[in-house]
């Protein structure tokens, strides 16, 4: 798969966290877009469906839990969903979201672990 083929969307309401994760992915060869909320994420996904969505669970408005429900309804398993959270696993929103995602990572995200979950890119 060429690097132009692997599209990743980072969804997080904390701009610094989203940009840092996006920059890490871009340096690894991924095409990355960033959304600050669930509604913006849906708009970007409709324009160009990514291979993977990395999403924060605790966001204002449409949180990651609602976003994962919507994405699974619209796209089934066509998009790899990775929840990224600083919340504890026993938080109800976290456990509900984990039931619908392919993977979950605790913040701060280890770039090496993340790269193992994403489709490979050509150098």
Tab-separated table of N, CA, C and O in Angstrom:
chain	number	residue	atom	x	y	z
A	1	UNK	N	0.854	-1.178	0.000
A	1	UNK	CA	0.000	0.000	0.000
A	1	UNK	C	0.894	1.232	0.000
A	1	UNK	O	1.783	1.342	0.822
A	2	UNK	N	0.686	2.147	-0.907
A	2	UNK	CA	1.519	3.341	-0.930
A	2	UNK	C	1.054	4.317	0.133
A	2	UNK	O	-0.077	4.275	0.580
A	3	UNK	N	1.953	5.213	0.542
A	3	UNK	CA	1.600	6.125	1.621
A	3	UNK	C	0.433	7.021	1.249
A	3	UNK	O	-0.322	7.437	2.114
A	4	UNK	N	0.234	7.315	-0.020
A	4	UNK	CA	-0.904	8.139	-0.419
A	4	UNK	C	-2.220	7.434	-0.161
A	4	UNK	O	-3.255	8.056	-0.082
A	5	UNK	N	-2.168	6.116	-0.038
A	5	UNK	CA	-3.377	5.339	0.152
A	5	UNK	C	-3.866	5.289	1.597
A	5	UNK	O	-5.022	5.009	1.837
A	6	UNK	N	-3.003	5.482	2.568
A	6	UNK	CA	-3.383	5.293	3.961
A	6	UNK	C	-3.792	6.621	4.590
A	6	UNK	O	-2.963	7.465	4.899
A	7	UNK	N	-5.111	6.783	4.749
A	7	UNK	CA	-5.666	8.011	5.301
A	7	UNK	C	-6.118	7.776	6.742
A	7	UNK	O	-6.810	6.794	7.035
A	8	UNK	N	-5.737	8.699	7.616
A	8	UNK	CA	-6.069	8.604	9.031
A	8	UNK	C	-6.720	9.923	9.454
A	8	UNK	O	-6.257	11.001	9.083
A	9	UNK	N	-7.790	9.804	10.237
A	9	UNK	CA	-8.441	10.979	10.807
A	9	UNK	C	-8.239	10.950	12.311
A	9	UNK	O	-8.538	9.939	12.963
A	10	UNK	N	-7.717	12.035	12.871
A	10	UNK	CA	-7.533	12.186	14.310
A	10	UNK	C	-8.636	13.115	14.812
A	10	UNK	O	-8.776	14.239	14.321
A	11	UNK	N	-9.423	12.637	15.779
A	11	UNK	CA	-10.528	13.422	16.322
A	11	UNK	C	-10.293	13.646	17.805
A	11	UNK	O	-10.317	12.695	18.598
A	12	UNK	N	-10.046	14.894	18.181
A	12	UNK	CA	-9.805	15.233	19.585
A	12	UNK	C	-10.094	16.719	19.755
A	12	UNK	O	-9.676	17.538	18.932
A	13	UNK	N	-10.802	17.061	20.831
A	13	UNK	CA	-11.132	18.464	21.083
A	13	UNK	C	-9.964	19.237	21.685
A	13	UNK	O	-9.996	20.457	21.746
A	14	UNK	N	-8.908	18.541	22.096
A	14	UNK	CA	-7.704	19.209	22.604
A	14	UNK	C	-6.759	19.374	21.412
A	14	UNK	O	-6.126	18.404	20.964
A	15	UNK	N	-6.694	20.598	20.902
A	15	UNK	CA	-5.961	20.868	19.663
A	15	UNK	C	-4.502	20.418	19.727
A	15	UNK	O	-3.990	19.819	18.781
A	16	UNK	N	-3.811	20.685	20.837
A	16	UNK	CA	-2.400	20.303	20.954
A	16	UNK	C	-2.224	18.790	20.861
A	16	UNK	O	-1.293	18.306	20.209
A	17	UNK	N	-3.110	18.048	21.505
A	17	UNK	CA	-3.024	16.581	21.473
A	17	UNK	C	-3.279	16.067	20.061
A	17	UNK	O	-2.565	15.187	19.568
A	18	UNK	N	-4.292	16.621	19.396
A	18	UNK	CA	-4.628	16.192	18.037
A	18	UNK	C	-3.493	16.501	17.075
A	18	UNK	O	-3.109	15.655	16.257
A	19	UNK	N	-2.947	17.690	17.155
A	19	UNK	CA	-1.873	18.089	16.245
A	19	UNK	C	-0.602	17.276	16.482
A	19	UNK	O	0.092	16.903	15.536
A	20	UNK	N	-0.280	16.994	17.737
A	20	UNK	CA	0.918	16.203	18.041
A	20	UNK	C	0.781	14.788	17.485
A	20	UNK	O	1.719	14.257	16.877
A	21	UNK	N	-0.396	14.191	17.652
A	21	UNK	CA	-0.618	12.851	17.131
A	21	UNK	C	-0.601	12.860	15.605
A	21	UNK	O	0.009	11.985	14.973
A	22	UNK	N	-1.218	13.870	15.011
A	22	UNK	CA	-1.225	13.992	13.549
A	22	UNK	C	0.194	14.144	13.008
A	22	UNK	O	0.567	13.511	12.019
A	23	UNK	N	1.000	14.958	13.662
A	23	UNK	CA	2.379	15.170	13.212
A	23	UNK	C	3.187	13.881	13.287
A	23	UNK	O	3.950	13.552	12.370
A	24	UNK	N	3.006	13.128	14.358
A	24	UNK	CA	3.699	11.847	14.505
A	24	UNK	C	3.334	10.903	13.363
A	24	UNK	O	4.202	10.254	12.774
A	25	UNK	N	2.051	10.854	13.044
A	25	UNK	CA	1.588	9.979	11.957
A	25	UNK	C	2.097	10.449	10.598
A	25	UNK	O	2.484	9.637	9.760
A	26	UNK	N	2.084	11.755	10.370
A	26	UNK	CA	2.575	12.294	9.105
A	26	UNK	C	4.059	11.972	8.913
A	26	UNK	O	4.493	11.635	7.807
A	27	UNK	N	4.835	12.074	9.986
A	27	UNK	CA	6.258	11.754	9.910
A	27	UNK	C	6.489	10.281	9.582
A	27	UNK	O	7.532	9.912	9.049
A	28	UNK	N	5.489	9.453	9.896
A	28	UNK	CA	5.567	8.021	9.581
A	28	UNK	C	5.029	7.710	8.192
A	28	UNK	O	5.007	6.554	7.788
A	29	UNK	N	4.561	8.731	7.477
A	29	UNK	CA	4.121	8.525	6.105
A	29	UNK	C	2.627	8.452	5.877
A	29	UNK	O	2.186	8.152	4.769
A	30	UNK	N	1.817	8.717	6.897
A	30	UNK	CA	0.362	8.663	6.739
A	30	UNK	C	-0.198	10.007	6.288
A	30	UNK	O	0.373	11.055	6.584
A	31	UNK	N	-1.306	9.955	5.555
A	31	UNK	CA	-2.044	11.168	5.179
A	31	UNK	C	-3.037	11.416	6.308
A	31	UNK	O	-3.892	10.559	6.563
A	32	UNK	N	-2.929	12.559	6.990
A	32	UNK	CA	-3.698	12.777	8.206
A	32	UNK	C	-4.538	14.044	8.115
A	32	UNK	O	-4.086	15.071	7.617
A	33	UNK	N	-5.768	13.920	8.592
A	33	UNK	CA	-6.633	15.078	8.785
A	33	UNK	C	-6.992	15.120	10.260
A	33	UNK	O	-6.961	14.091	10.953
A	34	UNK	N	-7.370	16.306	10.738
A	34	UNK	CA	-7.714	16.496	12.144
A	34	UNK	C	-9.096	17.127	12.241
A	34	UNK	O	-9.432	18.025	11.465
A	35	UNK	N	-9.889	16.635	13.190
A	35	UNK	CA	-11.196	17.217	13.490
A	35	UNK	C	-11.270	17.458	14.995
A	35	UNK	O	-10.799	16.634	15.782
A	36	UNK	N	-11.867	18.569	15.378
A	36	UNK	CA	-11.953	18.931	16.792
A	36	UNK	C	-13.214	18.406	17.469
A	36	UNK	O	-13.352	18.522	18.686
A	37	UNK	N	-14.131	17.843	16.685
A	37	UNK	CA	-15.355	17.310	17.275
A	37	UNK	C	-15.981	16.263	16.358
A	37	UNK	O	-15.568	16.106	15.207
A	38	UNK	N	-16.980	15.578	16.883
A	38	UNK	CA	-17.614	14.497	16.141
A	38	UNK	C	-18.307	14.953	14.876
A	38	UNK	O	-18.242	14.283	13.842
A	39	UNK	N	-18.967	16.105	14.934
A	39	UNK	CA	-19.682	16.603	13.751
A	39	UNK	C	-18.718	16.907	12.610
A	39	UNK	O	-18.972	16.551	11.450
A	40	UNK	N	-17.601	17.546	12.913
A	40	UNK	CA	-16.599	17.851	11.890
A	40	UNK	C	-15.988	16.553	11.351
A	40	UNK	O	-15.728	16.421	10.159
A	41	UNK	N	-15.777	15.590	12.234
A	41	UNK	CA	-15.238	14.300	11.813
A	41	UNK	C	-16.156	13.644	10.797
A	41	UNK	O	-15.697	13.151	9.766
A	42	UNK	N	-17.462	13.642	11.069
A	42	UNK	CA	-18.414	13.035	10.133
A	42	UNK	C	-18.369	13.715	8.774
A	42	UNK	O	-18.415	13.054	7.737
A	43	UNK	N	-18.263	15.041	8.768
A	43	UNK	CA	-18.195	15.776	7.504
A	43	UNK	C	-16.945	15.383	6.708
A	43	UNK	O	-17.017	15.173	5.492
A	44	UNK	N	-15.814	15.272	7.382
A	44	UNK	CA	-14.569	14.884	6.707
A	44	UNK	C	-14.641	13.447	6.200
A	44	UNK	O	-14.177	13.143	5.107
A	45	UNK	N	-15.233	12.570	6.981
A	45	UNK	CA	-15.333	11.163	6.598
A	45	UNK	C	-16.227	11.005	5.376
A	45	UNK	O	-15.938	10.197	4.489
A	46	UNK	N	-17.294	11.775	5.302
A	46	UNK	CA	-18.183	11.704	4.141
A	46	UNK	C	-17.478	12.149	2.871
A	46	UNK	O	-17.734	11.606	1.796
A	47	UNK	N	-16.569	13.117	2.974
A	47	UNK	CA	-15.838	13.598	1.794
A	47	UNK	C	-14.802	12.595	1.324
A	47	UNK	O	-14.639	12.377	0.126
A	48	UNK	N	-14.065	12.036	2.251
A	48	UNK	CA	-13.016	11.089	1.887
A	48	UNK	C	-12.856	10.090	3.030
A	48	UNK	O	-12.220	10.376	4.034
A	49	UNK	N	-13.443	8.928	2.849
A	49	UNK	CA	-13.438	7.918	3.897
A	49	UNK	C	-12.012	7.497	4.239
A	49	UNK	O	-11.287	6.998	3.383
A	50	UNK	N	-11.613	7.686	5.498
A	50	UNK	CA	-10.269	7.263	5.902
A	50	UNK	C	-10.211	5.759	6.152
A	50	UNK	O	-11.244	5.098	6.301
A	51	UNK	N	-9.018	5.241	6.204
A	51	UNK	CA	-8.824	3.841	6.564
A	51	UNK	C	-8.990	3.649	8.067
A	51	UNK	O	-9.397	2.594	8.525
A	52	UNK	N	-8.642	4.704	8.818
A	52	UNK	CA	-8.643	4.610	10.275
A	52	UNK	C	-9.072	5.940	10.892
A	52	UNK	O	-8.718	7.007	10.387
A	53	UNK	N	-9.836	5.855	11.981
A	53	UNK	CA	-10.193	7.034	12.766
A	53	UNK	C	-9.689	6.802	14.184
A	53	UNK	O	-10.034	5.809	14.827
A	54	UNK	N	-8.844	7.727	14.649
A	54	UNK	CA	-8.380	7.748	16.037
A	54	UNK	C	-9.235	8.771	16.747
A	54	UNK	O	-9.240	9.945	16.354
A	55	UNK	N	-9.980	8.363	17.764
A	55	UNK	CA	-10.915	9.304	18.360
A	55	UNK	C	-10.838	9.334	19.865
A	55	UNK	O	-10.695	8.303	20.521
A	56	UNK	N	-10.920	10.538	20.377
A	56	UNK	CA	-11.003	10.762	21.814
A	56	UNK	C	-12.424	10.411	22.240
A	56	UNK	O	-13.370	10.594	21.469
A	57	UNK	N	-12.595	9.915	23.432
A	57	UNK	CA	-13.937	9.574	23.900
A	57	UNK	C	-14.623	10.780	24.520
A	57	UNK	O	-15.774	11.069	24.222
A	58	UNK	N	-13.915	11.520	25.376
A	58	UNK	CA	-14.524	12.639	26.092
A	58	UNK	C	-14.403	13.944	25.338
A	58	UNK	O	-13.438	14.675	25.500
A	59	UNK	N	-15.394	14.218	24.486
A	59	UNK	CA	-15.426	15.482	23.744
A	59	UNK	C	-16.783	16.137	23.971
A	59	UNK	O	-17.780	15.440	24.166
A	60	UNK	N	-16.835	17.468	23.925
A	60	UNK	CA	-18.138	18.131	24.036
A	60	UNK	C	-18.984	17.886	22.788
A	60	UNK	O	-18.454	17.571	21.724
A	61	UNK	N	-20.278	18.009	22.921
A	61	UNK	CA	-21.165	17.762	21.783
A	61	UNK	C	-21.219	16.276	21.512
A	61	UNK	O	-21.445	15.475	22.410
A	62	UNK	N	-20.971	15.887	20.270
A	62	UNK	CA	-20.940	14.465	19.917
A	62	UNK	C	-19.637	13.868	20.435
A	62	UNK	O	-18.570	14.120	19.892
A	63	UNK	N	-19.732	13.079	21.490
A	63	UNK	CA	-18.517	12.488	22.053
A	63	UNK	C	-18.099	11.261	21.250
A	63	UNK	O	-18.761	10.869	20.286
A	64	UNK	N	-16.995	10.662	21.641
A	64	UNK	CA	-16.474	9.514	20.920
A	64	UNK	C	-17.414	8.321	20.933
A	64	UNK	O	-17.469	7.545	19.978
A	65	UNK	N	-18.177	8.168	22.004
A	65	UNK	CA	-19.137	7.079	22.102
A	65	UNK	C	-20.213	7.214	21.018
A	65	UNK	O	-20.490	6.274	20.277
A	66	UNK	N	-20.784	8.386	20.903
A	66	UNK	CA	-21.800	8.633	19.882
A	66	UNK	C	-21.199	8.546	18.477
A	66	UNK	O	-21.809	8.006	17.557
A	67	UNK	N	-19.987	9.057	18.315
A	67	UNK	CA	-19.318	9.004	17.016
A	67	UNK	C	-19.096	7.560	16.578
A	67	UNK	O	-19.354	7.219	15.422
A	68	UNK	N	-18.658	6.702	17.485
A	68	UNK	CA	-18.443	5.305	17.100
A	68	UNK	C	-19.752	4.625	16.720
A	68	UNK	O	-19.789	3.844	15.771
A	69	UNK	N	-20.824	4.930	17.440
A	69	UNK	CA	-22.134	4.359	17.092
A	69	UNK	C	-22.533	4.766	15.683
A	69	UNK	O	-22.972	3.941	14.872
A	70	UNK	N	-22.377	6.052	15.380
A	70	UNK	CA	-22.747	6.574	14.061
A	70	UNK	C	-21.887	5.959	12.970
A	70	UNK	O	-22.390	5.551	11.921
A	71	UNK	N	-20.589	5.884	13.194
A	71	UNK	CA	-19.686	5.320	12.181
A	71	UNK	C	-19.960	3.842	11.927
A	71	UNK	O	-19.935	3.399	10.782
A	72	UNK	N	-20.221	3.077	12.962
A	72	UNK	CA	-20.519	1.649	12.771
A	72	UNK	C	-21.839	1.474	12.021
A	72	UNK	O	-21.952	0.580	11.180
A	73	UNK	N	-22.817	2.330	12.286
A	73	UNK	CA	-24.093	2.257	11.582
A	73	UNK	C	-23.904	2.577	10.100
A	73	UNK	O	-24.432	1.881	9.229
A	74	UNK	N	-23.143	3.613	9.800
A	74	UNK	CA	-22.961	4.056	8.407
A	74	UNK	C	-21.952	3.228	7.626
A	74	UNK	O	-22.119	3.007	6.430
A	75	UNK	N	-20.880	2.810	8.270
A	75	UNK	CA	-19.769	2.191	7.545
A	75	UNK	C	-19.458	0.760	7.975
A	75	UNK	O	-18.541	0.149	7.414
A	76	UNK	N	-20.163	0.233	8.938
A	76	UNK	CA	-19.879	-1.121	9.410
A	76	UNK	C	-18.438	-1.229	9.882
A	76	UNK	O	-17.957	-0.397	10.637
A	77	UNK	N	-17.748	-2.231	9.386
A	77	UNK	CA	-16.344	-2.449	9.752
A	77	UNK	C	-15.376	-1.944	8.688
A	77	UNK	O	-14.203	-2.323	8.692
A	78	UNK	N	-15.848	-1.090	7.776
A	78	UNK	CA	-14.998	-0.581	6.694
A	78	UNK	C	-13.920	0.379	7.166
A	78	UNK	O	-12.948	0.618	6.455
A	79	UNK	N	-14.102	0.972	8.342
A	79	UNK	CA	-13.120	1.902	8.905
A	79	UNK	C	-12.613	1.316	10.215
A	79	UNK	O	-13.409	0.908	11.060
A	80	UNK	N	-11.297	1.297	10.381
A	80	UNK	CA	-10.714	0.854	11.648
A	80	UNK	C	-10.895	1.993	12.654
A	80	UNK	O	-10.504	3.137	12.384
A	81	UNK	N	-11.505	1.678	13.784
A	81	UNK	CA	-11.733	2.676	14.828
A	81	UNK	C	-10.824	2.378	16.016
A	81	UNK	O	-10.808	1.258	16.525
A	82	UNK	N	-10.075	3.411	16.419
A	82	UNK	CA	-9.182	3.288	17.568
A	82	UNK	C	-9.552	4.391	18.555
A	82	UNK	O	-9.417	5.580	18.259
A	83	UNK	N	-10.031	3.983	19.725
A	83	UNK	CA	-10.345	4.946	20.783
A	83	UNK	C	-9.054	5.311	21.506
A	83	UNK	O	-8.231	4.447	21.800
A	84	UNK	N	-8.902	6.595	21.774
A	84	UNK	CA	-7.742	7.098	22.498
A	84	UNK	C	-8.292	7.901	23.671
A	84	UNK	O	-9.042	8.857	23.476
A	85	UNK	N	-7.954	7.490	24.890
A	85	UNK	CA	-8.551	8.160	26.037
A	85	UNK	C	-7.597	8.237	27.222
A	85	UNK	O	-6.696	7.416	27.360
A	86	UNK	N	-7.825	9.227	28.018
A	86	UNK	CA	-7.122	9.369	29.286
A	86	UNK	C	-8.024	8.936	30.430
A	86	UNK	O	-7.625	8.921	31.586
A	87	UNK	N	-9.270	8.568	30.107
A	87	UNK	CA	-10.241	8.152	31.126
A	87	UNK	C	-9.975	6.721	31.572
A	87	UNK	O	-9.375	5.937	30.860
A	88	UNK	N	-10.500	6.403	32.735
A	88	UNK	CA	-10.362	5.054	33.281
A	88	UNK	C	-11.292	4.091	32.555
A	88	UNK	O	-12.363	4.468	32.091
A	89	UNK	N	-10.911	2.829	32.492
A	89	UNK	CA	-11.677	1.807	31.785
A	89	UNK	C	-13.055	1.565	32.397
A	89	UNK	O	-13.951	1.093	31.717
A	90	UNK	N	-13.221	1.853	33.696
A	90	UNK	CA	-14.511	1.588	34.330
A	90	UNK	C	-15.521	2.719	34.128
A	90	UNK	O	-16.661	2.613	34.554
A	91	UNK	N	-15.124	3.789	33.447
A	91	UNK	CA	-16.053	4.861	33.062
A	91	UNK	C	-17.047	4.265	32.052
A	91	UNK	O	-16.649	3.615	31.093
A	92	UNK	N	-18.344	4.462	32.274
A	92	UNK	CA	-19.365	3.840	31.425
A	92	UNK	C	-19.223	4.232	29.956
A	92	UNK	O	-19.380	3.400	29.067
A	93	UNK	N	-18.920	5.513	29.676
A	93	UNK	CA	-18.737	5.929	28.279
A	93	UNK	C	-17.568	5.205	27.635
A	93	UNK	O	-17.602	4.856	26.464
A	94	UNK	N	-16.526	4.982	28.417
A	94	UNK	CA	-15.345	4.295	27.901
A	94	UNK	C	-15.691	2.844	27.571
A	94	UNK	O	-15.418	2.371	26.467
A	95	UNK	N	-16.316	2.135	28.503
A	95	UNK	CA	-16.632	0.726	28.249
A	95	UNK	C	-17.635	0.570	27.114
A	95	UNK	O	-17.519	-0.354	26.303
A	96	UNK	N	-18.599	1.472	26.986
A	96	UNK	CA	-19.552	1.432	25.866
A	96	UNK	C	-18.828	1.644	24.535
A	96	UNK	O	-19.120	0.980	23.549
A	97	UNK	N	-17.899	2.585	24.513
A	97	UNK	CA	-17.143	2.868	23.293
A	97	UNK	C	-16.244	1.693	22.938
A	97	UNK	O	-16.162	1.289	21.782
A	98	UNK	N	-15.575	1.116	23.927
A	98	UNK	CA	-14.668	-0.002	23.685
A	98	UNK	C	-15.374	-1.183	23.029
A	98	UNK	O	-14.753	-1.944	22.298
A	99	UNK	N	-16.668	-1.315	23.273
A	99	UNK	CA	-17.425	-2.421	22.674
A	99	UNK	C	-17.542	-2.275	21.157
A	99	UNK	O	-17.781	-3.257	20.469
A	100	UNK	N	-17.365	-1.067	20.626
A	100	UNK	CA	-17.542	-0.817	19.192
A	100	UNK	C	-16.254	-0.531	18.429
A	100	UNK	O	-16.276	-0.433	17.211
A	101	UNK	N	-15.160	-0.342	19.117
A	101	UNK	CA	-13.918	-0.008	18.417
A	101	UNK	C	-13.076	-1.257	18.179
A	101	UNK	O	-13.280	-2.294	18.812
A	102	UNK	N	-12.150	-1.130	17.257
A	102	UNK	CA	-11.243	-2.235	16.958
A	102	UNK	C	-10.097	-2.312	17.963
A	102	UNK	O	-9.612	-3.394	18.283
A	103	UNK	N	-9.667	-1.149	18.436
A	103	UNK	CA	-8.552	-1.077	19.386
A	103	UNK	C	-8.768	0.133	20.282
A	103	UNK	O	-9.500	1.051	19.926
A	104	UNK	N	-8.095	0.137	21.417
A	104	UNK	CA	-8.091	1.335	22.247
A	104	UNK	C	-6.712	1.529	22.853
A	104	UNK	O	-6.003	0.573	23.110
A	105	UNK	N	-6.371	2.793	23.017
A	105	UNK	CA	-5.067	3.164	23.555
A	105	UNK	C	-5.256	4.188	24.667
A	105	UNK	O	-6.157	5.032	24.609
A	106	UNK	N	-4.397	4.109	25.653
A	106	UNK	CA	-4.405	5.058	26.753
A	106	UNK	C	-3.518	6.247	26.374
A	106	UNK	O	-2.471	6.061	25.746
A	107	UNK	N	-3.960	7.461	26.719
A	107	UNK	CA	-3.116	8.639	26.509
A	107	UNK	C	-2.042	8.666	27.571
A	107	UNK	O	-2.309	8.290	28.709
A	108	UNK	N	-0.843	9.115	27.261
A	108	UNK	CA	-0.357	9.500	25.942
A	108	UNK	C	-0.088	8.263	25.078
A	108	UNK	O	0.337	7.220	25.587
A	109	UNK	N	-0.337	8.400	23.793
A	109	UNK	CA	-0.219	7.292	22.856
A	109	UNK	C	1.248	7.004	22.548
A	109	UNK	O	2.012	7.911	22.244
A	110	UNK	N	1.617	5.742	22.631
A	110	UNK	CA	2.954	5.302	22.254
A	110	UNK	C	2.963	5.157	20.725
A	110	UNK	O	2.252	4.309	20.182
A	111	UNK	N	3.749	5.958	20.001
A	111	UNK	CA	3.756	5.907	18.538
A	111	UNK	C	4.082	4.526	17.965
A	111	UNK	O	3.525	4.128	16.945
A	112	UNK	N	4.951	3.784	18.615
A	112	UNK	CA	5.310	2.441	18.125
A	112	UNK	C	4.114	1.493	18.211
A	112	UNK	O	3.870	0.708	17.297
A	113	UNK	N	3.382	1.555	19.298
A	113	UNK	CA	2.190	0.716	19.462
A	113	UNK	C	1.148	1.106	18.414
A	113	UNK	O	0.552	0.250	17.772
A	114	UNK	N	0.959	2.399	18.215
A	114	UNK	CA	-0.012	2.879	17.238
A	114	UNK	C	0.333	2.411	15.830
A	114	UNK	O	-0.533	1.918	15.102
A	115	UNK	N	1.588	2.524	15.440
A	115	UNK	CA	1.995	2.100	14.094
A	115	UNK	C	1.727	0.612	13.845
A	115	UNK	O	1.423	0.207	12.735
A	116	UNK	N	1.799	-0.201	14.893
A	116	UNK	CA	1.510	-1.627	14.749
A	116	UNK	C	0.027	-1.885	14.473
A	116	UNK	O	-0.320	-2.917	13.913
A	117	UNK	N	-0.829	-0.945	14.857
A	117	UNK	CA	-2.270	-1.112	14.658
A	117	UNK	C	-2.739	-0.590	13.304
A	117	UNK	O	-3.793	-0.979	12.812
A	118	UNK	N	-1.951	0.293	12.696
A	118	UNK	CA	-2.328	0.919	11.430
A	118	UNK	C	-1.818	0.111	10.240
A	118	UNK	O	-0.827	-0.623	10.367
A	119	UNK	N	-2.479	0.280	9.090
A	119	UNK	CA	-1.950	-0.374	7.886
A	119	UNK	C	-0.538	0.132	7.608
A	119	UNK	O	-0.230	1.295	7.865
A	120	UNK	N	0.339	-0.719	7.104
A	120	UNK	CA	1.712	-0.276	6.831
A	120	UNK	C	1.751	0.690	5.655
A	120	UNK	O	0.859	0.688	4.803
A	121	UNK	N	2.765	1.534	5.635
A	121	UNK	CA	2.981	2.441	4.520
A	121	UNK	C	4.339	2.141	3.918
A	121	UNK	O	5.248	1.660	4.595
A	122	UNK	N	4.475	2.405	2.602
A	122	UNK	CA	5.758	2.237	1.945
A	122	UNK	C	6.663	3.384	2.311
A	122	UNK	O	6.231	4.511	2.462
A	123	UNK	N	7.914	3.097	2.442
A	123	UNK	CA	8.883	4.157	2.750
A	123	UNK	C	9.313	4.880	1.504
A	123	UNK	O	9.274	4.409	0.438
